Amino acid sequence: MSDVLTQLHEAICRHLNVIYDGIPLSTSYEELAHQLLAQMRLVNNAALTPPAPHTNLWSEQDVVLITYGDSIESNVHPPLSCLHHFLNDYCKDVINSVHLLPFFPYSSDDGFSVIDYSSVNESMGSWEHVEAIAQRYRLMADLVINHCSARSVWFENFIRGEHPGKDYFFTAEPTDDLSKVVRPRTSPLLRETITRDGVKHVWCTFSHDQVDFDFRNPDVLNTFVDIIRYYLDNGIRIFRLDAVAFLWKEIGTPCINQQQTHEVVKLLRTLLEHAQPDAMIITETNIPNRENLTYFGNANEAHAIYNFSLPPLLVNTLVTGDCRYLKSWMMSMPPAQHGTTYFNFIASHDGIGLRPAEGLLSDKELETLIATMQLFGGLVSMRTSSDNVQRPYEINISLFDALKGTIKGEDQLGMPRFLCAHTIMFGLEGIPGIYIHSLLGTRNDYERLENSGHNRAINRHRWQFETLTKHLQNSDSPHHQVLSEMLRLLSIRTQQPAFHPNATQFTLHLGTQLFGYWRQSIDRKQSIFCISNITDKSQLLSLADVNLIGTEEWVDLISSHAISLSLTQIELAPYQTMWLSNKIQRP
């Protein structure tokens, strides 16, 4: 065994010791570590080298499109083929990465109740279609690691008492103390299930069709390492660990963010960075901000974490015309260490999460935000808190509709307000992720909502390829206008070293009606002042507050207008953003 492999084997054993401490196992940590290394094909890898610490696997050119495999459909081609055509026709020169939401056979929750982790849903296409996208775009896929479908072979085997699956699922008793358990849903936690061995009560964090795994069984960990290897072989390079915060359960605890959960993520990173050095882990943890930050570990856990607090804070800023809460949060956020970064987004296939706003927005602000979103056609999904009270969990609405007005009501500034949200997000420290329905300016889908009966369906529209193409070829269509401007902004963004995900960021103090921050490139050659009018009235920016260096030439990258330092003030139109950059010499 080489020195590198020996060190790796020892590191895996240390992870396993933390995960399974106090749990009797049928095999030793050393043997289990060997199994994991063998599954990742690391045992006989003569070229194995230790990963360089604090390596950034991203740059300012990285932009991720978030989409379902069937967000675009056609009667002629499989949906994954339609998506590939859309990417190549409109996005290939600007967007270089794709988060393909679960594309496996499933029984509910639009893919997040996986029946078979090794197959592509036939209604979407095949592995060949997935691999074709992966050849041109960096591909992110979900590792739905907390639960699977109650219709999976594993759960059927659990009921029959057969392997694999017999010991895969977490069970508890109704008499157990479950009062501290944190829930994201209102459904009963335990599902009564008749098995060969009698009645068992299966743990279901999300729904009774989504049965939770029991990671106390090392076979479950082995299974998911095998899945990771299979996904790597099929071109996937970014692994989104879905709902990972709930992974480890222990009776009498909140069953969220457990030490063992963090250690599992660390173990997976250790394996992944040796097997595929350019691969990444991103944790999907829709929880309060401080808890979310812990998934960075010490630059040894997730490569990236979702910036879950950004969507509710940014939407609140734009509908109230007051940035004090957004600014306060920005000032509290630690810069990500090299080797880690934030994943920024303001819309996704889920709703606008409200738990990440806990402690950041006051109860009154949350009530006003919820009421405004309901006024614009949005819905509210609830959760059951530890005190057995139902509380708002997320707002379900398309972002285009969420920003069509303010707390005063709908107005004619929806488009600039919507674009303002994105120009703010595009410049922030981290990698930007854009939901396909934001890129296309899709509205609330009430028909899909009614047909499905699920609140989240309101923002999961399925476009017909031919209909979408007609819209995008019509310059008068709002979908064409949104896509064109978004791509223009992104094409500017991806050329700026100061927008590197790990470039320096400082929050500016410009009052409550102008929101601003400063970015400086890692080599310190470029500075960009990102300043947005977040109100429905024109606002004056005092250049003295920005302090542009007089020996430099400055330009607004968005408008291409040079900035004369003889000016004392600049007027910003409602929802206008300026990216004020010094001119830099390009190689």
XYZ file of C-alpha atoms in Angstrom:
587
model
C 0.000 0.000 0.000
C 1.429 3.379 -1.029
C 2.009 6.111 1.548
C -0.840 8.179 0.082
C -3.247 5.249 0.216
C -2.170 4.409 3.757
C -2.837 7.974 4.872
C -6.182 7.969 3.088
C -7.150 4.659 4.703
C -6.286 6.072 8.127
C -8.308 9.223 7.436
C -11.354 7.160 6.462
C -11.010 5.124 9.656
C -10.987 8.332 11.708
C -14.195 9.467 10.016
C -15.803 6.085 10.666
C -14.779 6.181 14.320
C -16.702 9.432 14.784
C -19.735 8.244 12.810
C -20.139 4.841 14.441
C -18.756 5.509 17.923
C -20.715 3.391 20.392
C -22.546 1.448 17.655
C -21.700 -2.275 17.491
C -20.655 -3.222 13.953
C -20.179 -6.609 12.371
C -16.973 -5.468 10.690
C -13.969 -3.397 11.757
C -13.377 0.213 10.771
C -10.315 -0.966 8.843
C -12.324 -3.430 6.762
C -15.153 -0.964 6.189
C -12.623 1.686 5.092
C -11.132 -0.800 2.641
C -14.598 -1.516 1.214
C -15.280 2.178 0.675
C -11.918 2.731 -0.994
C -12.468 -0.267 -3.243
C -15.892 0.982 -4.305
C -14.375 4.330 -5.294
C -11.637 2.398 -7.198
C -8.874 3.928 -5.098
C -7.215 0.752 -3.793
C -5.102 -0.027 -6.857
C -4.720 3.527 -8.102
C -0.975 3.944 -8.616
C -1.420 7.607 -9.593
C -3.187 8.514 -6.341
C -2.029 11.867 -4.999
C -3.226 13.858 -1.973
C -5.525 16.760 -2.879
C -4.072 20.241 -2.633
C -5.735 22.018 0.316
C -7.785 25.185 -0.138
C -8.029 24.801 -3.904
C -10.771 26.786 -5.632
C -12.552 24.621 -8.196
C -14.403 27.617 -9.637
C -13.916 31.050 -11.144
C -15.899 34.144 -12.149
C -16.881 32.257 -15.323
C -18.999 29.744 -13.434
C -22.765 30.154 -13.706
C -25.205 27.329 -12.892
C -28.619 26.847 -14.496
C -31.048 25.049 -12.150
C -33.634 22.994 -14.032
C -35.689 19.852 -14.109
C -34.926 17.439 -16.908
C -38.464 17.944 -18.199
C -38.813 21.722 -17.737
C -38.929 21.856 -21.556
C -40.966 19.223 -23.385
C -41.761 18.330 -26.980
C -43.813 15.777 -28.857
C -40.780 15.064 -31.037
C -37.740 14.785 -28.754
C -37.181 13.553 -25.185
C -37.205 16.379 -22.640
C -33.487 16.014 -21.848
C -32.769 16.444 -25.547
C -34.997 19.561 -25.636
C -33.120 20.965 -22.658
C -29.796 20.294 -24.382
C -30.997 22.106 -27.508
C -32.133 25.081 -25.425
C -28.777 25.258 -23.665
C -26.828 25.128 -26.909
C -29.097 27.576 -28.735
C -29.269 30.260 -26.047
C -26.904 29.678 -23.134
C -23.683 27.974 -24.215
C -21.523 31.102 -24.346
C -22.616 32.337 -20.898
C -23.759 29.419 -18.724
C -21.217 26.645 -18.209
C -22.884 24.465 -15.553
C -26.258 22.772 -15.145
C -27.958 21.555 -11.998
C -30.170 18.789 -13.310
C -32.782 18.185 -10.614
C -33.658 14.512 -9.924
C -34.022 12.734 -13.233
C -34.599 9.247 -11.825
C -37.775 7.152 -11.648
C -39.810 8.553 -8.739
C -43.180 8.258 -7.043
C -43.778 11.790 -5.685
C -42.306 15.225 -4.898
C -41.281 15.820 -8.526
C -38.305 13.499 -8.324
C -37.229 13.718 -4.687
C -38.868 10.403 -3.854
C -36.461 8.195 -5.795
C -37.481 4.675 -6.783
C -34.238 3.725 -8.544
C -30.984 5.695 -8.166
C -29.287 3.958 -11.077
C -31.804 4.668 -13.850
C -32.923 7.714 -15.800
C -36.655 8.341 -15.873
C -37.715 7.013 -19.289
C -40.143 9.912 -19.729
C -37.128 12.281 -19.736
C -34.582 10.335 -21.754
C -31.596 8.119 -20.999
C -28.114 8.145 -19.521
C -26.862 8.973 -23.008
C -28.803 12.247 -22.888
C -27.404 13.022 -19.440
C -23.850 12.255 -20.558
C -24.286 14.429 -23.640
C -25.113 17.407 -21.442
C -22.188 16.545 -19.147
C -19.766 16.643 -22.074
C -20.516 20.320 -22.696
C -21.609 21.592 -19.270
C -20.377 20.945 -15.769
C -23.150 18.784 -14.386
C -24.640 18.949 -10.886
C -27.004 16.204 -9.770
C -28.882 15.458 -6.589
C -27.769 12.759 -4.231
C -31.086 12.248 -2.434
C -29.336 10.850 0.601
C -31.837 11.215 3.437
C -34.725 9.170 2.071
C -36.080 7.218 -0.892
C -39.452 6.206 -2.264
C -41.711 3.854 -0.369
C -42.109 2.127 -3.751
C -38.400 1.375 -4.085
C -37.128 -2.212 -4.150
C -35.210 -1.445 -0.970
C -38.375 -0.578 0.952
C -40.262 -3.513 -0.508
C -37.419 -5.709 0.738
C -37.671 -3.995 4.127
C -41.309 -5.074 4.291
C -40.419 -8.623 3.202
C -37.411 -8.837 5.522
C -35.002 -9.376 2.634
C -31.663 -7.894 1.577
C -30.775 -5.350 0.354
C -33.090 -3.097 2.289
C -33.999 -5.157 5.334
C -32.064 -2.860 7.678
C -31.919 0.266 5.515
C -34.652 2.331 7.167
C -34.920 4.171 10.466
C -37.723 3.152 12.787
C -38.963 4.418 16.140
C -41.829 3.776 18.515
C -44.817 6.091 18.999
C -43.958 6.025 22.717
C -40.451 7.418 22.096
C -39.727 11.001 23.104
C -39.912 12.751 19.744
C -40.786 16.173 21.138
C -37.482 17.767 20.118
C -37.523 16.588 16.504
C -37.294 19.441 13.978
C -39.723 18.992 11.095
C -40.054 20.739 7.729
C -43.559 19.343 7.214
C -46.884 18.950 9.019
C -47.503 15.259 8.216
C -47.094 12.659 11.002
C -43.441 11.746 11.520
C -43.943 7.982 11.808
C -45.520 5.740 9.195
C -47.081 2.541 10.456
C -45.903 -0.269 8.184
C -46.794 -3.957 8.326
C -43.685 -6.056 7.701
C -42.841 -9.752 7.849
C -41.530 -9.112 11.361
C -44.625 -7.275 12.533
C -45.720 -3.651 12.649
C -42.916 -1.110 12.412
C -43.065 2.662 12.545
C -40.862 4.084 9.821
C -39.377 7.569 10.142
C -40.576 9.967 7.428
C -39.094 13.449 7.693
C -40.900 14.745 4.607
C -43.847 12.511 3.637
C -45.036 8.957 4.064
C -43.899 8.231 0.520
C -40.368 9.339 1.471
C -38.924 6.845 3.945
C -35.763 7.819 5.801
C -32.561 5.796 5.675
C -30.806 4.519 8.783
C -27.148 5.462 8.440
C -26.334 3.583 11.631
C -26.156 0.642 9.229
C -22.824 0.854 7.332
C -24.449 -0.915 4.378
C -26.403 2.286 3.709
C -23.187 4.322 3.591
C -21.628 1.684 1.323
C -24.600 1.891 -0.999
C -24.357 5.652 -1.390
C -20.610 5.569 -1.992
C -21.332 3.084 -4.771
C -23.951 5.481 -6.189
C -21.433 8.343 -6.128
C -18.942 6.263 -8.094
C -21.626 5.412 -10.640
C -22.584 9.065 -11.054
C -18.938 10.052 -11.537
C -18.691 7.473 -14.309
C -21.689 9.104 -15.990
C -20.218 12.598 -16.019
C -21.574 14.150 -12.815
C -19.077 16.471 -11.138
C -21.115 18.358 -8.523
C -23.052 16.416 -5.909
C -25.924 18.227 -4.217
C -26.620 16.455 -0.926
C -30.372 16.867 -0.663
C -31.855 17.395 2.827
C -28.587 16.176 4.326
C -29.127 18.063 7.606
C -31.714 15.429 8.616
C -29.518 12.423 7.815
C -28.603 11.177 11.323
C -31.395 10.425 13.772
C -31.072 9.872 17.493
C -34.090 9.571 19.762
C -34.337 12.421 22.254
C -32.505 14.932 20.045
C -33.682 17.401 17.360
C -32.413 14.898 14.735
C -30.933 17.689 12.644
C -27.327 18.849 12.164
C -25.984 15.974 14.245
C -22.216 15.547 14.598
C -22.438 12.261 12.698
C -24.148 14.038 9.795
C -21.257 16.477 9.498
C -18.787 13.589 9.682
C -20.546 11.707 6.874
C -20.197 14.803 4.670
C -16.506 15.042 5.584
C -15.987 11.376 4.751
C -17.702 11.738 1.371
C -15.533 14.765 0.588
C -12.371 12.858 1.529
C -13.304 10.027 -0.828
C -14.476 12.309 -3.622
C -11.480 14.643 -3.702
C -9.151 11.652 -4.061
C -11.269 9.867 -6.667
C -12.113 12.952 -8.755
C -10.133 16.063 -7.720
C -12.331 18.439 -9.741
C -15.585 17.176 -8.193
C -17.550 19.156 -5.607
C -20.010 18.613 -2.778
C -22.733 21.186 -2.121
C -25.012 20.802 0.878
C -28.704 21.625 0.607
C -29.564 22.674 4.160
C -32.652 24.880 4.303
C -32.104 25.911 7.915
C -31.290 29.063 9.911
C -28.229 30.908 8.663
C -25.836 30.168 11.517
C -26.545 26.440 11.324
C -26.114 26.493 7.564
C -22.624 28.002 7.838
C -21.410 25.027 9.891
C -21.486 22.830 6.785
C -18.285 24.495 5.574
C -16.529 22.714 8.430
C -12.919 23.846 8.440
C -12.771 23.822 4.632
C -13.017 20.043 4.929
C -16.765 19.510 4.574
C -18.938 21.000 1.822
C -17.145 22.789 -0.990
C -20.189 25.056 -1.262
C -23.290 25.774 0.774
C -26.574 27.216 -0.406
C -26.982 30.860 0.620
C -30.527 30.175 1.809
C -30.978 33.485 3.615
C -30.483 35.487 0.425
C -33.881 34.828 -1.268
C -36.191 35.986 1.561
C -33.945 38.918 2.472
C -33.539 40.132 -1.100
C -37.222 39.791 -1.961
C -38.102 41.591 1.274
C -35.659 44.380 0.364
C -37.204 44.959 -3.049
C -40.846 44.883 -1.980
C -40.270 47.173 1.004
C -37.682 49.497 -0.567
C -35.567 49.140 2.586
C -32.266 47.246 2.612
C -31.409 47.426 6.309
C -32.054 43.728 6.970
C -30.167 42.592 3.867
C -27.269 44.890 4.722
C -27.112 43.718 8.329
C -26.983 40.087 7.205
C -24.323 40.823 4.588
C -22.080 42.402 7.204
C -22.413 39.324 9.414
C -21.444 36.795 6.738
C -17.883 35.481 7.013
C -15.815 35.362 3.820
C -15.543 31.801 2.581
C -12.098 30.274 2.928
C -10.325 29.299 -0.270
C -11.525 25.839 -1.163
C -15.072 26.771 -0.133
C -17.649 29.150 -1.521
C -21.278 30.201 -1.335
C -23.900 29.075 -3.828
C -26.110 32.100 -4.421
C -29.671 31.865 -5.696
C -32.924 33.754 -5.313
C -35.340 31.255 -6.875
C -35.452 27.491 -7.123
C -37.763 24.545 -7.696
C -38.780 24.911 -4.053
C -40.205 28.065 -2.563
C -38.698 31.027 -0.770
C -37.590 29.407 2.477
C -38.540 31.246 5.658
C -36.507 29.301 8.225
C -33.272 30.865 6.897
C -34.798 34.272 7.701
C -35.345 33.361 11.347
C -33.455 35.802 13.522
C -32.798 38.010 10.490
C -36.280 39.368 9.758
C -38.608 40.435 12.550
C -41.976 38.712 12.966
C -43.663 41.843 11.642
C -41.439 41.902 8.545
C -42.168 38.224 7.906
C -45.906 38.784 8.237
C -45.761 41.683 5.775
C -43.648 39.694 3.333
C -46.027 36.725 3.452
C -49.080 38.946 2.993
C -47.459 40.674 -0.009
C -46.588 37.364 -1.659
C -50.157 36.131 -1.128
C -51.394 39.342 -2.734
C -49.309 38.438 -5.800
C -50.784 34.920 -6.009
C -48.319 33.114 -3.796
C -49.040 30.319 -1.336
C -47.592 29.471 2.058
C -46.427 25.980 3.083
C -46.331 25.152 6.779
C -44.206 23.043 9.100
C -44.806 21.650 12.575
C -42.399 23.165 15.100
C -40.965 21.371 18.122
C -43.730 22.902 20.270
C -46.292 21.235 17.954
C -47.395 24.535 16.426
C -47.738 25.032 12.673
C -45.506 27.819 11.392
C -44.802 29.195 7.891
C -41.998 27.221 6.260
C -41.783 28.632 2.739
C -43.542 30.864 0.246
C -44.477 29.238 -3.058
C -44.486 31.670 -5.959
C -42.596 32.342 -9.179
C -39.965 35.030 -8.665
C -41.301 37.055 -11.587
C -44.672 37.319 -9.839
C -43.102 37.795 -6.416
C -41.481 41.004 -7.651
C -44.332 42.454 -9.713
C -45.027 45.031 -7.037
C -44.237 46.254 -3.555
C -46.015 46.157 -0.213
C -48.186 48.915 -1.706
C -49.422 46.549 -4.434
C -48.711 45.667 -8.058
C -47.149 48.363 -10.254
C -45.500 48.845 -13.647
C -41.937 48.295 -12.418
C -41.999 44.510 -12.180
C -39.441 43.922 -14.924
C -36.742 46.332 -13.641
C -37.354 45.134 -10.058
C -36.922 41.516 -11.180
C -33.715 42.340 -13.062
C -32.423 44.354 -10.114
C -32.705 41.279 -7.916
C -30.474 39.390 -10.305
C -27.868 42.088 -10.784
C -27.496 42.168 -6.992
C -27.155 38.385 -6.830
C -24.805 38.110 -9.822
C -22.186 40.316 -8.179
C -22.125 38.696 -4.747
C -19.327 36.576 -3.356
C -20.041 33.031 -4.485
C -21.274 31.122 -7.539
C -24.600 32.293 -9.009
C -27.339 29.743 -9.632
C -30.315 30.695 -11.802
C -33.568 28.775 -11.886
C -34.685 28.198 -15.470
C -38.042 29.857 -14.798
C -36.265 33.007 -13.648
C -34.087 32.935 -16.751
C -37.277 32.764 -18.825
C -39.478 35.068 -16.737
C -42.064 32.330 -16.172
C -45.223 33.289 -14.253
C -47.201 31.380 -11.633
C -48.545 28.123 -13.057
C -52.023 27.836 -11.561
C -53.075 24.991 -13.855
C -50.198 22.789 -12.738
C -50.930 23.783 -9.141
C -54.572 22.735 -9.459
C -53.752 19.464 -11.212
C -51.102 18.416 -8.697
C -52.562 19.795 -5.482
C -49.035 20.659 -4.299
C -48.068 24.243 -3.521
C -44.601 23.947 -5.055
C -46.099 23.110 -8.448
C -46.905 26.799 -8.885
C -43.241 27.390 -9.762
C -42.551 24.188 -11.707
C -44.004 25.037 -15.095
C -43.272 22.783 -18.062
C -42.694 24.649 -21.294
C -43.560 23.193 -24.666
C -40.396 23.572 -26.736
C -42.209 24.960 -29.761
C -44.170 27.496 -27.669
C -41.059 28.608 -25.830
C -39.138 29.020 -29.084
C -41.831 31.316 -30.478
C -41.666 33.480 -27.360
C -37.894 33.685 -27.453
C -37.897 34.690 -31.123
C -40.379 37.517 -30.486
C -38.624 40.661 -29.263
C -41.892 41.945 -27.784
C -42.289 38.909 -25.559
C -41.359 39.445 -21.882
C -39.720 36.000 -21.945
C -37.416 37.135 -24.760
C -36.679 40.380 -22.926
C -35.859 38.667 -19.640
C -33.630 36.037 -21.235
C -31.781 38.576 -23.383
C -31.031 40.920 -20.500
C -30.090 38.137 -18.105
C -27.637 36.684 -20.596
C -26.223 40.148 -21.287
C -25.633 40.752 -17.596
C -24.046 37.346 -17.169
C -21.779 37.833 -20.171
C -20.468 40.977 -18.438
C -20.160 39.272 -15.086
C -18.126 36.316 -16.306
C -15.405 38.623 -17.660
C -14.694 40.371 -14.335
C -11.946 39.007 -12.044
C -13.478 40.994 -9.175
C -16.517 38.700 -9.439
C -14.449 35.601 -8.652
C -16.435 33.657 -6.023
C -13.641 34.196 -3.492
C -12.799 37.803 -4.340
C -12.934 40.290 -1.455
C -16.342 41.687 -0.544
C -17.272 44.582 1.745
C -20.736 46.008 2.412
C -21.172 49.719 1.685
C -23.129 52.135 3.884
C -25.360 54.156 1.577
C -28.506 54.468 3.660
C -31.543 52.222 3.396
C -32.648 52.992 -0.165
C -29.380 52.285 -1.956
C -27.822 48.871 -1.465
C -24.170 48.450 -2.277
C -21.067 46.354 -1.836
C -17.488 46.444 -3.067
C -15.653 43.575 -4.742
C -11.914 43.417 -5.340
C -10.164 40.787 -7.461
C -7.804 38.352 -5.783
C -4.835 40.035 -7.485
C -6.215 43.443 -6.341
C -6.103 44.868 -9.852
C -9.859 45.321 -10.283
C -12.420 46.951 -8.025
C -16.165 46.942 -8.676
C -18.677 48.964 -6.668
C -22.074 47.269 -7.040
C -24.787 49.788 -6.216
C -28.536 49.287 -6.615
C -31.518 51.556 -6.134
C -33.893 49.174 -4.384
C -36.866 51.563 -4.437
C -39.593 52.640 -6.865
C -38.307 56.237 -6.864
C -35.153 57.763 -8.341
C -32.297 58.054 -5.841
C -29.122 60.129 -5.771
C -25.766 58.477 -5.151
C -23.069 60.704 -3.677
C -19.738 59.751 -5.232
C -18.080 60.899 -2.022
C -19.745 57.939 -0.303
C -18.195 55.550 -2.813
C -14.717 57.108 -2.802
C -13.613 56.228 -6.336
C -9.839 56.527 -6.639
C -9.082 59.675 -8.637
C -6.094 58.194 -10.464
C -8.238 55.512 -12.077
C -10.704 55.610 -14.964
C -14.121 54.330 -14.018
C -16.963 52.866 -16.063
C -20.401 51.452 -15.347
C -20.070 47.957 -16.791
C -23.830 47.553 -17.213
C -24.454 50.707 -19.255
C -20.870 51.046 -20.609
C -20.968 54.723 -19.590
C -17.759 56.326 -18.374
C -17.996 57.915 -14.937
C -16.700 61.458 -14.690
C -15.082 62.113 -11.345
C -16.044 65.760 -11.710
C -19.576 64.708 -10.795
C -20.632 64.873 -7.190
C -23.811 62.835 -7.608
C -25.278 60.210 -9.918
C -29.014 59.677 -10.271
C -30.166 56.073 -10.293
C -33.558 55.263 -11.813
C -35.936 52.992 -9.890
C -34.286 49.564 -9.513
C -31.241 50.562 -11.549
C -27.946 48.867 -10.706
C -24.479 50.148 -11.517
C -21.318 48.058 -11.569
C -18.691 50.793 -11.243
C -15.349 49.316 -12.243
C -11.890 50.717 -12.737
C -10.535 50.024 -16.201
C -8.046 47.162 -16.088
C -5.458 46.073 -18.608
C -6.293 42.668 -19.971
C -3.536 40.280 -21.082
